[in-house]
Coordinates of C-alpha atoms and ligand atoms in Angstrom, one line a residue:
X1 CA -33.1 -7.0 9.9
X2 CA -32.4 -3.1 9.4
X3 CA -29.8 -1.2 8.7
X4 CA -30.5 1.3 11.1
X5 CA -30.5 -1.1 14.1
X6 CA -27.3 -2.5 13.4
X7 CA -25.7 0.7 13.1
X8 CA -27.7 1.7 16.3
X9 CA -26.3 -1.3 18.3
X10 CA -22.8 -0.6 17.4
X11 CA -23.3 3.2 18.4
X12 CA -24.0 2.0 21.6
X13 CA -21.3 0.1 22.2
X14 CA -22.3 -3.5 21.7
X15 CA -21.1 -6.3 19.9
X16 CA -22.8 -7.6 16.8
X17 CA -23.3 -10.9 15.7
X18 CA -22.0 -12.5 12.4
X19 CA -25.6 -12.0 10.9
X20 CA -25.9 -8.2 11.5
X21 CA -22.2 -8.3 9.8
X22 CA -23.2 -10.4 7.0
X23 CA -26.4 -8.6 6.2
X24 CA -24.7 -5.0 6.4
X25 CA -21.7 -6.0 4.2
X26 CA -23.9 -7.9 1.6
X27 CA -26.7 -4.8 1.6
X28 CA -24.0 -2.5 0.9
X29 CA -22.0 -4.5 -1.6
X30 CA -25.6 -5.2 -3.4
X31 CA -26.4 -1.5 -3.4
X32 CA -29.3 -2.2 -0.9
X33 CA -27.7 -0.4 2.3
X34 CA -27.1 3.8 1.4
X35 CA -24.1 5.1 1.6
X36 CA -24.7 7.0 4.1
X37 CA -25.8 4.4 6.5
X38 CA -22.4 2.2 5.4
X39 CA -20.6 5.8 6.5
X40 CA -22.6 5.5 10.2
X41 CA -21.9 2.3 10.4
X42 CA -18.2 3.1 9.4
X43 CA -18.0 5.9 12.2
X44 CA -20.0 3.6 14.9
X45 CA -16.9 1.2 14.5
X46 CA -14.5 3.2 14.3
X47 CA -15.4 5.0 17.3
X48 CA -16.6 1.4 19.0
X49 CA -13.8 -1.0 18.0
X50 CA -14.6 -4.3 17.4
X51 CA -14.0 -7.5 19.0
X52 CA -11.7 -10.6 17.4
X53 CA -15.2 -12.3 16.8
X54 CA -16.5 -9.4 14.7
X55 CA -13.6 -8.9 12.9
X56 CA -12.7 -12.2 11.9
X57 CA -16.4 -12.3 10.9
X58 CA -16.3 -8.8 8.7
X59 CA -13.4 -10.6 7.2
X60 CA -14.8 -13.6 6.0
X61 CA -18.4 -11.8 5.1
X62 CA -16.0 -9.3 2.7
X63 CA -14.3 -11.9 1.6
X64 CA -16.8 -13.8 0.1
X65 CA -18.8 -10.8 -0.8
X66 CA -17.2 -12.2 -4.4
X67 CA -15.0 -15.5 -5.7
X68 CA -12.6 -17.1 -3.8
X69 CA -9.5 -17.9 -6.5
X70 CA -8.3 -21.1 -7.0
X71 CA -4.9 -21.0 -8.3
X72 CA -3.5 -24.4 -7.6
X73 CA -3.6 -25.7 -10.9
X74 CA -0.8 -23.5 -11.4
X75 CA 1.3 -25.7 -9.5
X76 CA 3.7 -24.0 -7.9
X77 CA 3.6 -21.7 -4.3
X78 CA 1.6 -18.8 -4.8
X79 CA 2.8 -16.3 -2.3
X80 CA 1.4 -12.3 -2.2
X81 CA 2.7 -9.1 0.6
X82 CA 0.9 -6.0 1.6
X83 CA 1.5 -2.8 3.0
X84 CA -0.9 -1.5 5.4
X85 CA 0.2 2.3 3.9
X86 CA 2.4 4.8 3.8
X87 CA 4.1 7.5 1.6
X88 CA 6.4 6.8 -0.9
X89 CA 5.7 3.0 -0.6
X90 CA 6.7 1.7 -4.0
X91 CA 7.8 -1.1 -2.6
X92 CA 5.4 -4.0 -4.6
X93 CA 6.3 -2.8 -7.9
X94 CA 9.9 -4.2 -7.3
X95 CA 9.4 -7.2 -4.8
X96 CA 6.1 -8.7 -7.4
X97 CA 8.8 -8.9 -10.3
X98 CA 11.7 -9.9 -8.1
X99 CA 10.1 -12.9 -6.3
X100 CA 8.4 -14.1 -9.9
X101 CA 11.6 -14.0 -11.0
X102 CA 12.7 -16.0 -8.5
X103 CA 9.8 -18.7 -9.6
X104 CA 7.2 -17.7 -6.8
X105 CA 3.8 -17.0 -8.0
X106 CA 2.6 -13.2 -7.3
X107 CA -1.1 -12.7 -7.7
X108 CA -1.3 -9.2 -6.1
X109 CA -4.8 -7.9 -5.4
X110 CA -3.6 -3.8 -4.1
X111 CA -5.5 -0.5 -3.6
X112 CA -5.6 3.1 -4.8
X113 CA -4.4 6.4 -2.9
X114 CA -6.2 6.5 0.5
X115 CA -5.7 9.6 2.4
X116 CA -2.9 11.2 2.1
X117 CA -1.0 7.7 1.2
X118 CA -0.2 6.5 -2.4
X119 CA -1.9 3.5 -3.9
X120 CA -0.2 0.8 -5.9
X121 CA -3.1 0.6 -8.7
X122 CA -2.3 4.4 -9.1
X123 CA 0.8 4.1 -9.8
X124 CA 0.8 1.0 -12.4
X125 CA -1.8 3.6 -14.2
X126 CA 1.1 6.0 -14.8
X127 CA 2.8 3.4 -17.3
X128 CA 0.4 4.5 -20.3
X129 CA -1.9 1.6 -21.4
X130 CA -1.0 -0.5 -18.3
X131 CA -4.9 -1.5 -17.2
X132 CA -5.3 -2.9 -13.5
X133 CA -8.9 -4.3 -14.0
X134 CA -8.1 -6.9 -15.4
X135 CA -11.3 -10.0 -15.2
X136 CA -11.0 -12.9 -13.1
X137 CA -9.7 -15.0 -16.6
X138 CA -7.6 -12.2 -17.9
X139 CA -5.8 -12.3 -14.3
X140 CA -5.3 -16.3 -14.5
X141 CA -3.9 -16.0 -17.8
X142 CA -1.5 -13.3 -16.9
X143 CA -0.3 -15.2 -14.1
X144 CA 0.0 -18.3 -16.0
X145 CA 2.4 -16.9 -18.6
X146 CA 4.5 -14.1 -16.4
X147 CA 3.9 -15.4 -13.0
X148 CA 2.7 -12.2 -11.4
X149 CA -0.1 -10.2 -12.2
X150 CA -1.0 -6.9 -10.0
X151 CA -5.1 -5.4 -10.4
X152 CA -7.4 -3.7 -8.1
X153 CA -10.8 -5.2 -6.2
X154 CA -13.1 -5.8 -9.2
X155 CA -16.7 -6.8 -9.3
X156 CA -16.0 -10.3 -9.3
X157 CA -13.0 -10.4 -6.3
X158 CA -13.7 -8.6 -3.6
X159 CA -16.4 -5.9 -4.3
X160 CA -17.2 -5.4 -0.6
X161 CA -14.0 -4.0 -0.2
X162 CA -13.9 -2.2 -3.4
X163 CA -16.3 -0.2 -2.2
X164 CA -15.9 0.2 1.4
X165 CA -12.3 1.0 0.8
X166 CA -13.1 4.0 -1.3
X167 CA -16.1 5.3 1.1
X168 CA -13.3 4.9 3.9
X169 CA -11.8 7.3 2.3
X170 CA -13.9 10.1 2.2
X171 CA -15.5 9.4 5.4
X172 CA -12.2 9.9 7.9
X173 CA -12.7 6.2 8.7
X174 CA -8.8 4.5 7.5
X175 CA -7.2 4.6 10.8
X176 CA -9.2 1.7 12.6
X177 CA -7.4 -1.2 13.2
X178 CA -10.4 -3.8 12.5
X179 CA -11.3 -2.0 9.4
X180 CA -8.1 -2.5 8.0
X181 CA -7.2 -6.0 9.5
X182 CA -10.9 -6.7 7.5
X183 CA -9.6 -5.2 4.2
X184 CA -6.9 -6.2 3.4
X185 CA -7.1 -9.5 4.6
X186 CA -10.4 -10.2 2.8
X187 CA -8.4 -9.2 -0.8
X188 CA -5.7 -11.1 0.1
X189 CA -7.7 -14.1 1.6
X190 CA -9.5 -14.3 -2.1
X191 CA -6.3 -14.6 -3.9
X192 CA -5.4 -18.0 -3.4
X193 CA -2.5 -17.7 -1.8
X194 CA -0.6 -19.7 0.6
X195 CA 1.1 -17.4 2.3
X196 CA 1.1 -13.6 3.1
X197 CA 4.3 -11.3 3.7
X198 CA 2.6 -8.3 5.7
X199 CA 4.2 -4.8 5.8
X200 CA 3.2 -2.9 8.9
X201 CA 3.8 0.4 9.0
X202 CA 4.4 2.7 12.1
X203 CA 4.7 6.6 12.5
X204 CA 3.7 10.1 11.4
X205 CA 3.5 8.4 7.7
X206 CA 1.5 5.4 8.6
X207 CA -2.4 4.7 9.8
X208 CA -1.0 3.5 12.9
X209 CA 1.2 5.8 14.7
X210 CA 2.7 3.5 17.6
X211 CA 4.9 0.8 17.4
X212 CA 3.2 -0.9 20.2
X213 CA -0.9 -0.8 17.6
X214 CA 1.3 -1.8 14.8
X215 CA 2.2 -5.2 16.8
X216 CA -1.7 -5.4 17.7
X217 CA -2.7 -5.1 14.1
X218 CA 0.0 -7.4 12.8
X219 CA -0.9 -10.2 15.7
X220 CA -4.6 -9.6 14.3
X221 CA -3.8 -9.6 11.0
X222 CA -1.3 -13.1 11.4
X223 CA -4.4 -14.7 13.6
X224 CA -6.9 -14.1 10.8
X225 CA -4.2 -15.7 8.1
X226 CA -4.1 -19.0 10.4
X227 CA -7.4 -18.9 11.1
X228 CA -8.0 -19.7 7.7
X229 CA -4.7 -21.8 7.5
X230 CA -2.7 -19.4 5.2
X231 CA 1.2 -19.0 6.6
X232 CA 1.6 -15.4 7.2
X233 CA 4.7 -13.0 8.6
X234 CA 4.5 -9.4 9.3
X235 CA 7.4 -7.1 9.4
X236 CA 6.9 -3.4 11.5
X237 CA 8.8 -0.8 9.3
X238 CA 9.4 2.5 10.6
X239 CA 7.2 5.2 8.4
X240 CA 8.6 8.9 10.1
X241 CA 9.8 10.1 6.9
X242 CA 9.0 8.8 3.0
X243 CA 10.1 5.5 1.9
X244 CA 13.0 6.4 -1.1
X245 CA 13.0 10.2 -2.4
X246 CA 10.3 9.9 -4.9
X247 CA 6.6 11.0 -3.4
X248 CA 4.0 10.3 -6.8
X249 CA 2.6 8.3 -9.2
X250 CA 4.8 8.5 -11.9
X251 CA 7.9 9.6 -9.9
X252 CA 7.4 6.6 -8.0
X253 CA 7.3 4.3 -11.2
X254 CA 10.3 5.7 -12.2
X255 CA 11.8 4.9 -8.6
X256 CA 10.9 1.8 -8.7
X257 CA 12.3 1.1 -12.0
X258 CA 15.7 2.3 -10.9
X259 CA 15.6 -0.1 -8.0
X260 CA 14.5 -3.2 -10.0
X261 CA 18.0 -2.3 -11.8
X262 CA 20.3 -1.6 -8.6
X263 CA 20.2 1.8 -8.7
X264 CA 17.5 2.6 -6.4
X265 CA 17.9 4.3 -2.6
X266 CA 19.2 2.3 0.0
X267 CA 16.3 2.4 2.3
X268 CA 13.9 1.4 -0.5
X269 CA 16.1 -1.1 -1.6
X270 CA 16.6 -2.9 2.1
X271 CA 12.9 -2.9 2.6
X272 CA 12.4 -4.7 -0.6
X273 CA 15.2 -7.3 0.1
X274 CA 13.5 -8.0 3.4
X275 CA 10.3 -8.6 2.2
X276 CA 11.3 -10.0 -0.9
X277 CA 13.7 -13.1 0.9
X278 CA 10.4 -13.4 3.1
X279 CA 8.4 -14.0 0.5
X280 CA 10.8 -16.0 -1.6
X281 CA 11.3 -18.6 1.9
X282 CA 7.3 -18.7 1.9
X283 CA 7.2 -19.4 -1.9
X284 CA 10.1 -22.9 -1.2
X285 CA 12.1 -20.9 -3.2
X286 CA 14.9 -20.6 -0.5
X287 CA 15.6 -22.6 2.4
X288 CA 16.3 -19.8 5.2
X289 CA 16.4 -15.8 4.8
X290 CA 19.8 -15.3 4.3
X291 CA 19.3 -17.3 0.9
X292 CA 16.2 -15.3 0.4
X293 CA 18.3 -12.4 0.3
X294 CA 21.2 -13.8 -2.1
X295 CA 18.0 -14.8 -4.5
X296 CA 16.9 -11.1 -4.8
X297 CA 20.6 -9.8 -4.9
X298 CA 21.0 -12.2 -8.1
X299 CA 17.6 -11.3 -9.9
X300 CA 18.3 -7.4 -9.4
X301 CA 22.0 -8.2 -10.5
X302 CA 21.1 -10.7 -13.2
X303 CA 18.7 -8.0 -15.1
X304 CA 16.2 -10.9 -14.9
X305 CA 13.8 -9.1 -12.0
X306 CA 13.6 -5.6 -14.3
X307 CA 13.3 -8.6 -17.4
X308 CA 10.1 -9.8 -15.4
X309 CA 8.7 -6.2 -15.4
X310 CA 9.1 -5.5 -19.0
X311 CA 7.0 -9.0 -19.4
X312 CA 4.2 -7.7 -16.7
X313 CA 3.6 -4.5 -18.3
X314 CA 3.5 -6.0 -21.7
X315 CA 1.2 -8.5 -20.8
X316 CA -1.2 -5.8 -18.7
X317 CA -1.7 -4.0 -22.0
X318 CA 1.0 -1.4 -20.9
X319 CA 3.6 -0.2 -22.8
X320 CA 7.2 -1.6 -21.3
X321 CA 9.4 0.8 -23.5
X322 CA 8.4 3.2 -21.1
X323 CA 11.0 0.6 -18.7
X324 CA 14.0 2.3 -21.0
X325 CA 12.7 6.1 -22.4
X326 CA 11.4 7.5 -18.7
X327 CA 10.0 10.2 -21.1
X328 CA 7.0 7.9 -21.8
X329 CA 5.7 8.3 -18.3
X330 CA 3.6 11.2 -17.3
X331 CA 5.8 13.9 -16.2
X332 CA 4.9 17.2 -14.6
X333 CA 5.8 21.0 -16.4
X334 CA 6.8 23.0 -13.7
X335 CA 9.5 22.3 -10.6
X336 CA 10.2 24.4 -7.4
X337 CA 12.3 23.9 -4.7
X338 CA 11.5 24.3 -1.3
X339 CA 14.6 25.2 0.8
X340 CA 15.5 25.3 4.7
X341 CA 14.8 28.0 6.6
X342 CA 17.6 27.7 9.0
X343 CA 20.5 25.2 9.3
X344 CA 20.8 22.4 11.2
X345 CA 20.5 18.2 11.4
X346 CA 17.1 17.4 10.2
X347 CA 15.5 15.7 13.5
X348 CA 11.8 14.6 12.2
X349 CA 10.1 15.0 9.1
X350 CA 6.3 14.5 9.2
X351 CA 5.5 12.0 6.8
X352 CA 1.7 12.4 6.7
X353 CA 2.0 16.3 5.6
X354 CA 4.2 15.5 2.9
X355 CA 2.0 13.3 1.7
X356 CA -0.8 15.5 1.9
X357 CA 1.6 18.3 -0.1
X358 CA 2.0 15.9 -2.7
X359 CA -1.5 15.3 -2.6
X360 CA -2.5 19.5 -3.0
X361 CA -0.2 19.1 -6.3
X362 CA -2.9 16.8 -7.5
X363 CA -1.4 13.3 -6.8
X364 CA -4.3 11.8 -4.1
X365 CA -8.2 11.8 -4.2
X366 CA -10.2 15.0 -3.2
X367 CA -13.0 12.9 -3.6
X368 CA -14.6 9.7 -4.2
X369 CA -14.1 10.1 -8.1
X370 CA -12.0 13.0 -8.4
X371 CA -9.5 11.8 -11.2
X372 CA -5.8 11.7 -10.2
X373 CA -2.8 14.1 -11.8
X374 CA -0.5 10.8 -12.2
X375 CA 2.4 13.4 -13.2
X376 CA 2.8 15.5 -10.0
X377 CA 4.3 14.9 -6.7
X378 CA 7.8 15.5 -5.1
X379 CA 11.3 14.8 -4.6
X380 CA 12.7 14.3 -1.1
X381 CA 16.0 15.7 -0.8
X382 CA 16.5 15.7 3.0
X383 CA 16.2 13.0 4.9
X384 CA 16.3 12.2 9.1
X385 CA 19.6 13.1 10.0
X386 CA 21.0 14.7 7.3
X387 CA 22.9 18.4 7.6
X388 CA 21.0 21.2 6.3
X389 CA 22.4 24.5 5.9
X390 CA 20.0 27.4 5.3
X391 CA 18.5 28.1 2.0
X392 CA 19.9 24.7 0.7
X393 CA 17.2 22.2 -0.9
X394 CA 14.3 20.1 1.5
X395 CA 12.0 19.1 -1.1
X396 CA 11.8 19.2 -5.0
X397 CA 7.9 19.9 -5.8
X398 CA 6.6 18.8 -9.6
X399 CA 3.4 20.0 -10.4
X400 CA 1.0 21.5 -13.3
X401 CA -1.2 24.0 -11.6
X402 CA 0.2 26.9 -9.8
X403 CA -3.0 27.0 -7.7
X404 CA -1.9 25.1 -4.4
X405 CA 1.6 25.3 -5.1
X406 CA 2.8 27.8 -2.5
X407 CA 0.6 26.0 0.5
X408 CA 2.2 23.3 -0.2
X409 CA 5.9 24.6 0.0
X410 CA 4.3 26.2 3.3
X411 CA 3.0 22.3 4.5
X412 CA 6.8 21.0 3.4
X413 CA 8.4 23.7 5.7
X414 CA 6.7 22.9 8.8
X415 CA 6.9 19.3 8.5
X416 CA 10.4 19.4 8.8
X417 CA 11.9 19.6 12.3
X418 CA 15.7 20.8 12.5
X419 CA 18.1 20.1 15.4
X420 CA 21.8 21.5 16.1
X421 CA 22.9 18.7 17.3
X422 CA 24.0 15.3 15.1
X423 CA 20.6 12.6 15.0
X424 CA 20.4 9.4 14.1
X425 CA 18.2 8.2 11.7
X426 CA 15.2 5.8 12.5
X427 CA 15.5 2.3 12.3
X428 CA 14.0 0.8 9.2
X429 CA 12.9 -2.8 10.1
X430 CA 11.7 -2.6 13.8
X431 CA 10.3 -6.1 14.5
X432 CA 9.4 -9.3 12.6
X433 CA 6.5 -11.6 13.7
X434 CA 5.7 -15.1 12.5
Ligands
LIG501 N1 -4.5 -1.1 2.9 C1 -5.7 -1.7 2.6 O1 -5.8 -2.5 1.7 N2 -6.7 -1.4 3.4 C2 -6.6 -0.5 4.4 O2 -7.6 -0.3 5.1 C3 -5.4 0.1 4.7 C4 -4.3 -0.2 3.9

């Protein structure tokens, strides 16, 4: 077999078998295929789709590009959720502490920044000494004492997509529904988990800009779970503006830190009682949602969820005081404040060029290695629906370098949309599928 004809077939249009799959995904993962034939081959499916076959197949081929966990000595449910992407998504860094708390077992496999969305290993990497590649025993051992551990693809769990993810991203190849169906279901798949809580995320924000392809990816993704008899429920969340205020690594931390303790926005905070009482149902820890719920009310009440982060972060090398003394983080030298240009309700914010002004400050990837600026990012301060008057506050920017600063106040003015007339603000929780 040959690279070249593989990527040749799916230019044209046809369907590949499981052996073409296999052999492209195990070349590149073994450094045998290029990059730049893994980026054809990228582009020749994302312009090609791919059938339920193939993609069930590029699953399991990623998948067991590396081990396949076995965590049921542990005992108890081990239950994980994933986001397919947005901005401002903080969201695991509260529900992995609040469902452990709750006596669920967490072991999160997550991502870095892609496009011009945050990444949840990015942001753990803003609590100094906090390390995210952990090994394969380092991340049993963790979740034997805390009961949640959260790392990043390593060489031994899922290396295929560790390194397809971050050519994806580089190669304008993220928004493809089989591509992401395949990743993260192959990270999650190697977990050991027995059930997945999947956050599908539609609008200008989100990979998937419909409603309608968020359904499609969730049914794939919930079909690909069963398929290999893991329970799985998807949730479509709206993703037209930021999720919270705070856009950033270390902003985002600090966000999430304030939620784990009551205190954090409401939008933020409903999304991760949602997922949380899904999660905590899947896990036997509640009998029905509604008790799901009261669990998460009563570890974020308790102090026991922020309790189960200090113990995390302690035992991922990290230093927790960093949960009381928000001085510890990295934090940014300079602010500026981008303000309305007229008045008015604020009708639509686009979600994506925020993200991509938070990512000119320095907080994404220019490139496959460029290093992240954990400290920048920004502050939303308008939100859909609100009442702007002219001049008053939109966005907060933190940054370092003056460089891109002004282009991105420029990005953060025209991805507002104002309206004279009163708007209501998007529904948060659209659908849920089981
Ligand atoms: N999250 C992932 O893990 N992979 C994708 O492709 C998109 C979001």
């Amino acid at each position: 077999m040959r690279a070249v004809d593989i990527i040749t077939k799916k230019r044209d249009g046809r369907e590949l078998t499981r052996d073409e799959i296999g052999f492209i995904v195990r070349g590149y993962t073994e450094g045998e295929v290029a990059d730049y034939q893994m980026a054809a081959w990228l582009m020749a499916v994302y312009l090609r789709g791919m059938t339920r076959a193939e993609t069930l197949a590029l699953t399991e081929e990623m998948l067991h590009s590396g081990a396949v966990v076995d965590f049921s000595s542990l005992g108890r449910p081990r239950v994980d959720k994933h986001s397919t992407g947005g901005v401002g998504d903080k969201t695991s860094l509260v529900v992995a502490p609040v469902v452990a708390a709750a006596g669920v077992i967490v072991p999160m496999i997550s991502g870095r920044a892609l496009a011009h969305s945050g990444g949840t290993l990015d942001k753990l990497e803003a609590i100094p000494g906090f390390r995210t590649d952990l090994s394969l025993s380092e991340f049993r051992s963790v979740l034997e004492k805390t009961g949640a551990a959260l790392i990043g693809q390593t060489a031994e769990i899922a290396p295929a997509d560790r390194k397809i993810y971050a050519l994806r991203d580089v190669t304008a190849t993220v928004e493809c529904r089989p591509l992401m169906a395949a990743s993260i279901m192959s990270k999650k798949m190697a977990e050991g988990i027995n059930g997945l809580v999947l956050d599908v995320k539609a609008g200008s924000g989100a990979f998937i800009k419909t409603e309608a392809e968020a359904v499609e990816l969730a049914r794939l993704m919930i079909d690909i779970a069963r398929e290999m008899e893991k329970e799985a429920v998807a949730l479509i969340t709206d993703m037209n503006q930021p999720l919270g205020r705070a856009v950033g690594n270390s902003l985002e931390v600090i966000e999430a830190f304030e939620t784990l303790r009551g205190r954090g926005p409401e939008d933020l905070n409903t999304l991760c009682r949602e997922l949380s009482a899904e999660m905590i149902v899947m896990g036997r820890a509640a009998g029905d949602i509604e008790e799901g719920r009261h669990v998460y009310d009563e570890m974020i009440g308790s102090g026991a969820a922020i309790e189960k982060m200090r113990e995390i972060i302690t035992h991922q090398g990290g230093d927790a005081r960093a949960i009381d003394d928000y001085e510890l983080l990295p934090r940014a030298c300079h602010e500026r404040i981008v303000r309305a240009q007229a008045s008015g309700y604020v009708e639509a914010i686009d979600a994506k060029a925020v993200g991509h002004a938070s990512m000119l400050l320095g907080a994404g990837r220019a490139s496959i290695d460029a290093p992240v600026d954990l400290s920048v990012g920004l502050r939303v301060e308008s939100r859909i629906g609100d009442l702007v008057a002219s001049g008053s506050p939109i966005v907060t920017l933190y940054f370092n370098d003056e460089a891109n600063v002004e282009e991105a106040a420029r990005v953060i003015e025209g991805a507002y949309t104002l309206w004279p007339h009163a708007v209501a603000p998007p529904e948060l929780i659209k659908e849920v599928l089981r």
